[in-house]
PDB file of N, CA and C in Angstrom:
ATOM      1  N   UNK W1200      86.277 120.638 100.286  1.00 56.00           N
ATOM      2  CA  UNK W1200      86.101 119.421  99.457  1.00 56.00           C
ATOM      3  C   UNK W1200      84.739 119.800  98.907  1.00 56.00           C
ATOM      4  N   UNK W1201      84.412 120.379  97.263  1.00 70.00           N
ATOM      5  CA  UNK W1201      83.437 121.074  97.051  1.00 70.00           C
ATOM      6  C   UNK W1201      81.992 119.968  96.896  1.00 70.00           C
ATOM      7  N   UNK W1202      80.860 120.160  96.926  1.00 71.00           N
ATOM      8  CA  UNK W1202      79.512 119.555  96.963  1.00 71.00           C
ATOM      9  C   UNK W1202      79.383 118.485  95.898  1.00 71.00           C
ATOM     10  N   UNK W1203      80.103 118.981  94.613  1.00 72.00           N
ATOM     11  CA  UNK W1203      80.270 117.767  93.867  1.00 72.00           C
ATOM     12  C   UNK W1203      81.188 116.179  94.125  1.00 72.00           C
ATOM     13  N   UNK W1204      82.185 116.916  94.455  1.00 62.00           N
ATOM     14  CA  UNK W1204      83.127 116.040  95.351  1.00 62.00           C
ATOM     15  C   UNK W1204      82.433 114.779  96.027  1.00 62.00           C
ATOM     16  N   UNK W1205      81.976 116.057  97.217  1.00 61.00           N
ATOM     17  CA  UNK W1205      81.262 114.843  98.407  1.00 61.00           C
ATOM     18  C   UNK W1205      80.215 114.039  97.821  1.00 61.00           C
ATOM     19  N   UNK W1206      79.079 114.551  96.850  1.00 64.00           N
ATOM     20  CA  UNK W1206      78.373 113.689  96.243  1.00 64.00           C
ATOM     21  C   UNK W1206      79.055 112.529  95.372  1.00 64.00           C
ATOM     22  N   UNK W1207      80.287 112.740  95.006  1.00 64.00           N
ATOM     23  CA  UNK W1207      80.741 111.731  94.089  1.00 64.00           C
ATOM     24  C   UNK W1207      81.494 110.663  94.684  1.00 64.00           C
ATOM     25  N   UNK W1208      82.061 111.178  95.977  1.00 60.00           N
ATOM     26  CA  UNK W1208      82.963 110.070  97.149  1.00 60.00           C
ATOM     27  C   UNK W1208      82.046 109.923  98.043  1.00 60.00           C
ATOM     28  N   UNK W1209      81.192 110.260  98.555  1.00 62.00           N
ATOM     29  CA  UNK W1209      80.380 110.415  99.708  1.00 62.00           C
ATOM     30  C   UNK W1209      80.225 108.614  99.901  1.00 62.00           C
ATOM     31  N   UNK W1210      79.017 108.104  99.193  1.00 63.00           N
ATOM     32  CA  UNK W1210      78.783 106.857  99.101  1.00 63.00           C
ATOM     33  C   UNK W1210      80.166 105.979  99.094  1.00 63.00           C
ATOM     34  N   UNK W1211      81.043 106.160  98.247  1.00 59.00           N
ATOM     35  CA  UNK W1211      81.893 105.397  98.287  1.00 59.00           C
ATOM     36  C   UNK W1211      82.500 105.323  99.864  1.00 59.00           C
ATOM     37  N   UNK W1212      83.080 106.444 100.306  1.00 59.00           N
ATOM     38  CA  UNK W1212      83.951 106.394 101.288  1.00 59.00           C
ATOM     39  C   UNK W1212      83.137 105.748 102.562  1.00 59.00           C
ATOM     40  N   UNK W1213      81.781 105.769 102.607  1.00 55.00           N
ATOM     41  CA  UNK W1213      81.125 105.110 103.777  1.00 55.00           C
ATOM     42  C   UNK W1213      81.037 103.592 103.190  1.00 55.00           C
ATOM     43  N   UNK W1214      81.006 103.304 102.198  1.00 61.00           N
ATOM     44  CA  UNK W1214      81.419 101.898 101.910  1.00 61.00           C
ATOM     45  C   UNK W1214      82.741 101.196 102.188  1.00 61.00           C
ATOM     46  N   UNK W1215      83.817 101.924 101.858  1.00 57.00           N
ATOM     47  CA  UNK W1215      84.867 101.181 101.960  1.00 57.00           C
ATOM     48  C   UNK W1215      85.853 101.588 103.030  1.00 57.00           C
ATOM     49  N   UNK W1216      85.801 102.780 103.939  1.00 59.00           N
ATOM     50  CA  UNK W1216      86.064 102.947 105.203  1.00 59.00           C
ATOM     51  C   UNK W1216      87.828 103.059 104.991  1.00 59.00           C
ATOM     52  N   UNK W1217      88.264 103.298 104.161  1.00 67.00           N
ATOM     53  CA  UNK W1217      89.625 103.396 103.817  1.00 67.00           C
ATOM     54  C   UNK W1217      90.338 102.067 103.633  1.00 67.00           C
ATOM     55  N   UNK W1218      89.356 101.155 102.957  1.00 69.00           N
ATOM     56  CA  UNK W1218      90.291 100.190 102.492  1.00 69.00           C
ATOM     57  C   UNK W1218      89.725  99.584 101.832  1.00 69.00           C
ATOM     58  N   UNK W1219      90.381  98.649 100.671  1.00 77.00           N
ATOM     59  CA  UNK W1219      90.324  98.133  99.119  1.00 77.00           C
ATOM     60  C   UNK W1219      89.993  96.627  99.299  1.00 77.00           C
ATOM     61  N   UNK W1220      88.738  96.043  98.701  1.00 76.00           N
ATOM     62  CA  UNK W1220      88.842  94.623  98.353  1.00 76.00           C
ATOM     63  C   UNK W1220      88.359  94.398  97.050  1.00 76.00           C
ATOM     64  N   UNK W1221      87.365  95.244  96.688  1.00 85.00           N
ATOM     65  CA  UNK W1221      87.236  94.876  95.000  1.00 85.00           C
ATOM     66  C   UNK W1221      88.545  95.660  94.241  1.00 85.00           C
ATOM     67  N   UNK W1222      88.214  95.522  92.968  1.00 88.00           N
ATOM     68  CA  UNK W1222      88.953  96.138  91.760  1.00 88.00           C
ATOM     69  C   UNK W1222      88.657  97.400  92.095  1.00 88.00           C
ATOM     70  N   UNK W1223      87.240  97.783  91.701  1.00 88.00           N
ATOM     71  CA  UNK W1223      86.391  99.127  92.170  1.00 88.00           C
ATOM     72  C   UNK W1223      87.178  99.758  93.046  1.00 88.00           C
ATOM     73  N   UNK W1224      87.293  99.267  94.350  1.00 88.00           N
ATOM     74  CA  UNK W1224      87.570  99.957  95.262  1.00 88.00           C
ATOM     75  C   UNK W1224      89.106 100.270  95.146  1.00 88.00           C
ATOM     76  N   UNK W1225      89.937  99.575  94.498  1.00 88.00           N
ATOM     77  CA  UNK W1225      91.262 100.187  94.534  1.00 88.00           C
ATOM     78  C   UNK W1225      91.276 101.087  93.826  1.00 88.00           C
ATOM     79  N   UNK W1226      90.652 101.300  92.702  1.00 91.00           N
ATOM     80  CA  UNK W1226      90.431 102.490  91.741  1.00 91.00           C
ATOM     81  C   UNK W1226      89.757 103.692  92.167  1.00 91.00           C
ATOM     82  N   UNK W1227      88.591 103.521  92.984  1.00 88.00           N
ATOM     83  CA  UNK W1227      88.258 104.752  93.575  1.00 88.00           C
ATOM     84  C   UNK W1227      88.997 105.406  94.487  1.00 88.00           C
ATOM     85  N   UNK W1228      89.840 104.139  95.384  1.00 87.00           N
ATOM     86  CA  UNK W1228      90.751 104.869  96.179  1.00 87.00           C
ATOM     87  C   UNK W1228      91.728 106.066  95.778  1.00 87.00           C
ATOM     88  N   UNK W1229      92.422 105.238  94.722  1.00 89.00           N
ATOM     89  CA  UNK W1229      93.525 106.038  93.740  1.00 89.00           C
ATOM     90  C   UNK W1229      92.961 107.296  93.310  1.00 89.00           C
ATOM     91  N   UNK W1230      91.672 107.332  92.991  1.00 88.00           N
ATOM     92  CA  UNK W1230      91.294 108.707  91.983  1.00 88.00           C
ATOM     93  C   UNK W1230      90.911 109.846  93.254  1.00 88.00           C
ATOM     94  N   UNK W1231      90.220 109.127  94.506  1.00 85.00           N
ATOM     95  CA  UNK W1231      89.810 109.994  95.594  1.00 85.00           C
ATOM     96  C   UNK W1231      91.517 110.392  96.116  1.00 85.00           C
ATOM     97  N   UNK W1232      92.586 109.903  96.224  1.00 86.00           N
ATOM     98  CA  UNK W1232      93.586 110.374  97.161  1.00 86.00           C
ATOM     99  C   UNK W1232      94.180 111.234  96.344  1.00 86.00           C
ATOM    100  N   UNK W1233      94.348 110.991  94.823  1.00 89.00           N
ATOM    101  CA  UNK W1233      95.517 111.649  94.209  1.00 89.00           C
ATOM    102  C   UNK W1233      94.729 112.383  92.853  1.00 89.00           C
ATOM    103  N   UNK W1234      94.767 113.688  92.995  1.00 88.00           N
ATOM    104  CA  UNK W1234      94.005 114.788  92.238  1.00 88.00           C
ATOM    105  C   UNK W1234      94.753 114.599  91.003  1.00 88.00           C
ATOM    106  N   UNK W1235      96.172 114.281  90.798  1.00 91.00           N
ATOM    107  CA  UNK W1235      96.847 114.125  89.531  1.00 91.00           C
ATOM    108  C   UNK W1235      96.853 113.344  88.639  1.00 91.00           C
ATOM    109  N   UNK W1236      95.596 112.353  89.002  1.00 93.00           N
ATOM    110  CA  UNK W1236      94.982 111.435  88.179  1.00 93.00           C
ATOM    111  C   UNK W1236      93.716 110.856  87.666  1.00 93.00           C
ATOM    112  N   UNK W1237      93.940 111.153  86.247  1.00 92.00           N
ATOM    113  CA  UNK W1237      92.683 111.438  85.508  1.00 92.00           C
ATOM    114  C   UNK W1237      92.392 110.094  85.387  1.00 92.00           C
ATOM    115  N   UNK W1238      92.883 108.975  85.372  1.00 93.00           N
ATOM    116  CA  UNK W1238      92.480 107.502  85.352  1.00 93.00           C
ATOM    117  C   UNK W1238      92.623 106.408  85.911  1.00 93.00           C
ATOM    118  N   UNK W1239      92.278 105.580  86.363  1.00 94.00           N
ATOM    119  CA  UNK W1239      92.754 104.692  87.193  1.00 94.00           C
ATOM    120  C   UNK W1239      92.365 102.862  87.043  1.00 94.00           C
ATOM    121  N   UNK W1240      92.884 102.278  86.550  1.00 94.00           N
ATOM    122  CA  UNK W1240      92.318 100.591  86.345  1.00 94.00           C
ATOM    123  C   UNK W1240      93.593  99.867  87.287  1.00 94.00           C
ATOM    124  N   UNK W1241      92.571  99.014  87.910  1.00 93.00           N
ATOM    125  CA  UNK W1241      93.037  98.145  88.971  1.00 93.00           C
ATOM    126  C   UNK W1241      93.480  96.473  87.803  1.00 93.00           C
ATOM    127  N   UNK W1242      94.238  95.751  87.967  1.00 92.00           N
ATOM    128  CA  UNK W1242      94.279  94.506  87.440  1.00 92.00           C
ATOM    129  C   UNK W1242      94.414  93.831  88.594  1.00 92.00           C
ATOM    130  N   UNK W1243      93.469  92.693  89.153  1.00 92.00           N
ATOM    131  CA  UNK W1243      94.123  91.943  89.927  1.00 92.00           C
ATOM    132  C   UNK W1243      94.805  90.499  89.554  1.00 92.00           C
ATOM    133  N   UNK W1244      95.159  89.968  90.676  1.00 91.00           N
ATOM    134  CA  UNK W1244      96.456  88.894  90.420  1.00 91.00           C
ATOM    135  C   UNK W1244      97.644  89.134  89.568  1.00 91.00           C
ATOM    136  N   UNK W1245      97.906  90.247  89.117  1.00 91.00           N
ATOM    137  CA  UNK W1245      99.202  90.523  88.387  1.00 91.00           C
ATOM    138  C   UNK W1245     100.117  91.809  89.061  1.00 91.00           C
ATOM    139  N   UNK W1246     101.113  90.742  89.078  1.00 91.00           N
ATOM    140  CA  UNK W1246     101.980  92.040  89.806  1.00 91.00           C
ATOM    141  C   UNK W1246     103.586  92.231  88.994  1.00 91.00           C
ATOM    142  N   UNK W1247     104.341  93.408  89.128  1.00 89.00           N
ATOM    143  CA  UNK W1247     105.344  93.165  88.003  1.00 89.00           C
ATOM    144  C   UNK W1247     106.482  92.491  88.472  1.00 89.00           C
ATOM    145  N   UNK W1248     107.155  92.101  87.810  1.00 91.00           N
ATOM    146  CA  UNK W1248     108.118  90.721  88.559  1.00 91.00           C
ATOM    147  C   UNK W1248     109.795  92.189  88.350  1.00 91.00           C
ATOM    148  N   UNK W1249     110.816  91.562  88.698  1.00 93.00           N
ATOM    149  CA  UNK W1249     112.029  92.092  88.277  1.00 93.00           C
ATOM    150  C   UNK W1249     112.331  92.985  87.013  1.00 93.00           C
ATOM    151  N   UNK W1250     111.629  92.542  86.056  1.00 93.00           N
ATOM    152  CA  UNK W1250     112.085  92.779  84.797  1.00 93.00           C
ATOM    153  C   UNK W1250     110.820  94.010  84.263  1.00 93.00           C
ATOM    154  N   UNK W1251     109.953  93.952  85.355  1.00 87.00           N
ATOM    155  CA  UNK W1251     108.547  95.134  84.812  1.00 87.00           C
ATOM    156  C   UNK W1251     107.689  94.456  84.205  1.00 87.00           C
ATOM    157  N   UNK W1252     107.887  93.265  84.031  1.00 92.00           N
ATOM    158  CA  UNK W1252     106.719  92.160  83.225  1.00 92.00           C
ATOM    159  C   UNK W1252     105.518  91.959  84.227  1.00 92.00           C
ATOM    160  N   UNK W1253     104.718  92.347  84.207  1.00 91.00           N
ATOM    161  CA  UNK W1253     103.119  91.588  84.818  1.00 91.00           C
ATOM    162  C   UNK W1253     103.360  90.044  85.002  1.00 91.00           C
ATOM    163  N   UNK W1254     103.309  89.450  86.041  1.00 94.00           N
ATOM    164  CA  UNK W1254     102.837  88.328  86.061  1.00 94.00           C
ATOM    165  C   UNK W1254     102.257  87.554  87.074  1.00 94.00           C
ATOM    166  N   UNK W1255     101.168  86.256  86.969  1.00 95.00           N
ATOM    167  CA  UNK W1255     100.359  86.063  87.751  1.00 95.00           C
ATOM    168  C   UNK W1255     100.940  85.806  89.454  1.00 95.00           C
ATOM    169  N   UNK W1256     100.494  86.599  90.435  1.00 93.00           N
ATOM    170  CA  UNK W1256     100.572  86.530  91.508  1.00 93.00           C
ATOM    171  C   UNK W1256      99.389  86.524  92.449  1.00 93.00           C
ATOM    172  N   UNK W1257      99.044  85.495  93.002  1.00 93.00           N
ATOM    173  CA  UNK W1257      97.573  85.367  93.558  1.00 93.00           C
ATOM    174  C   UNK W1257      97.662  86.444  94.817  1.00 93.00           C
ATOM    175  N   UNK W1258      96.620  86.989  94.873  1.00 89.00           N
ATOM    176  CA  UNK W1258      96.531  88.451  96.234  1.00 89.00           C
ATOM    177  C   UNK W1258      97.392  89.539  95.278  1.00 89.00           C
ATOM    178  N   UNK W1259      97.811  89.602  94.528  1.00 90.00           N
ATOM    179  CA  UNK W1259      98.432  91.248  94.036  1.00 90.00           C
ATOM    180  C   UNK W1259      97.542  91.766  93.799  1.00 90.00           C
ATOM    181  N   UNK W1260      97.621  93.091  93.499  1.00 90.00           N
ATOM    182  CA  UNK W1260      96.520  94.314  92.710  1.00 90.00           C
ATOM    183  C   UNK W1260      97.273  95.186  91.908  1.00 90.00           C
ATOM    184  N   UNK W1261      97.295  95.218  90.904  1.00 91.00           N
ATOM    185  CA  UNK W1261      98.347  96.357  90.099  1.00 91.00           C
ATOM    186  C   UNK W1261      97.200  97.308  89.756  1.00 91.00           C
ATOM    187  N   UNK W1262      97.689  98.404  90.265  1.00 91.00           N
ATOM    188  CA  UNK W1262      96.657  99.953  89.570  1.00 91.00           C
ATOM    189  C   UNK W1262      97.511 100.521  88.391  1.00 91.00           C
ATOM    190  N   UNK W1263      97.005 100.821  87.356  1.00 90.00           N
ATOM    191  CA  UNK W1263      97.539 101.612  86.346  1.00 90.00           C
ATOM    192  C   UNK W1263      96.877 102.996  86.184  1.00 90.00           C
ATOM    193  N   UNK W1264      97.857 104.174  86.122  1.00 91.00           N
ATOM    194  CA  UNK W1264      96.756 105.704  86.557  1.00 91.00           C
ATOM    195  C   UNK W1264      97.489 106.132  85.057  1.00 91.00           C
ATOM    196  N   UNK W1265      96.690 107.419  84.485  1.00 92.00           N
ATOM    197  CA  UNK W1265      97.089 107.871  83.524  1.00 92.00           C
ATOM    198  C   UNK W1265      97.006 109.086  84.261  1.00 92.00           C
ATOM    199  N   UNK W1266      98.054 110.081  84.128  1.00 92.00           N
ATOM    200  CA  UNK W1266      98.179 111.330  84.684  1.00 92.00           C
ATOM    201  C   UNK W1266      97.200 112.613  84.289  1.00 92.00           C
ATOM    202  N   UNK W1267      96.795 113.618  85.005  1.00 90.00           N
ATOM    203  CA  UNK W1267      95.981 114.506  84.618  1.00 90.00           C
ATOM    204  C   UNK W1267      96.716 115.573  83.976  1.00 90.00           C
ATOM    205  N   UNK W1268      97.300 115.188  82.841  1.00 89.00           N
ATOM    206  CA  UNK W1268      98.058 116.086  81.797  1.00 89.00           C
ATOM    207  C   UNK W1268      97.235 116.336  80.610  1.00 89.00           C
ATOM    208  N   UNK W1269      97.791 117.774  79.732  1.00 88.00           N
ATOM    209  CA  UNK W1269      97.676 117.905  78.787  1.00 88.00           C
ATOM    210  C   UNK W1269      98.387 117.466  77.742  1.00 88.00           C
ATOM    211  N   UNK W1270      99.483 116.872  77.819  1.00 87.00           N
ATOM    212  CA  UNK W1270     100.578 116.443  76.851  1.00 87.00           C
ATOM    213  C   UNK W1270      99.857 115.191  76.178  1.00 87.00           C
ATOM    214  N   UNK W1271     100.478 115.224  75.293  1.00 88.00           N
ATOM    215  CA  UNK W1271      99.989 113.666  74.108  1.00 88.00           C
ATOM    216  C   UNK W1271     100.073 112.385  75.086  1.00 88.00           C
ATOM    217  N   UNK W1272     101.208 112.488  75.466  1.00 90.00           N
ATOM    218  CA  UNK W1272     101.526 111.138  75.902  1.00 90.00           C
ATOM    219  C   UNK W1272     101.845 111.243  77.480  1.00 90.00           C
ATOM    220  N   UNK W1273     100.848 111.664  78.376  1.00 89.00           N
ATOM    221  CA  UNK W1273     101.552 112.257  79.963  1.00 89.00           C
ATOM    222  C   UNK W1273     102.182 110.922  80.434  1.00 89.00           C
ATOM    223  N   UNK W1274     102.678 111.449  80.941  1.00 88.00           N
ATOM    224  CA  UNK W1274     103.804 110.236  81.967  1.00 88.00           C
ATOM    225  C   UNK W1274     103.852 110.661  83.618  1.00 88.00           C
ATOM    226  N   UNK W1275     103.123 109.352  84.300  1.00 86.00           N
ATOM    227  CA  UNK W1275     103.085 109.726  85.583  1.00 86.00           C
ATOM    228  C   UNK W1275     104.711 110.342  86.594  1.00 86.00           C
ATOM    229  N   UNK W1276     104.673 111.332  87.594  1.00 87.00           N
ATOM    230  CA  UNK W1276     105.879 111.575  88.046  1.00 87.00           C
ATOM    231  C   UNK W1276     106.411 110.494  89.072  1.00 87.00           C
ATOM    232  N   UNK W1277     107.636 110.077  89.271  1.00 88.00           N
ATOM    233  CA  UNK W1277     108.058 109.378  90.208  1.00 88.00           C
ATOM    234  C   UNK W1277     107.093 109.413  91.720  1.00 88.00           C
ATOM    235  N   UNK W1278     107.049 110.614  92.065  1.00 87.00           N
ATOM    236  CA  UNK W1278     106.403 110.826  93.264  1.00 87.00           C
ATOM    237  C   UNK W1278     104.960 110.439  93.093  1.00 87.00           C
ATOM    238  N   UNK W1279     104.305 110.285  92.028  1.00 84.00           N
ATOM    239  CA  UNK W1279     102.984 109.620  91.795  1.00 84.00           C
ATOM    240  C   UNK W1279     103.441 107.986  91.992  1.00 84.00           C
ATOM    241  N   UNK W1280     103.529 107.565  91.322  1.00 80.00           N
ATOM    242  CA  UNK W1280     104.229 105.962  90.882  1.00 80.00           C
ATOM    243  C   UNK W1280     104.258 105.647  92.633  1.00 80.00           C
ATOM    244  N   UNK W1281     105.201 106.258  93.617  1.00 79.00           N
ATOM    245  CA  UNK W1281     105.687 105.853  94.767  1.00 79.00           C
ATOM    246  C   UNK W1281     104.176 105.962  95.434  1.00 79.00           C
TER     247      UNK W1281
END
């Protein structure tokens, strides 16, 4: 891990201890774990239903990611989505 990464992720690593509680925790954990993600946003209490629409689901959290790609319309790989 580079010094810049340690400075950016160190305080959050101590705070979170590999668990997410808040929206910011989920976003931070995705960005830390997956280098192929450029941006991440967490939407609380929404989860995809069978049709793929987001519906209100208490206790759920959905994370939307933007892949770190140079294409005009970047698409996440299946592996990243899993």
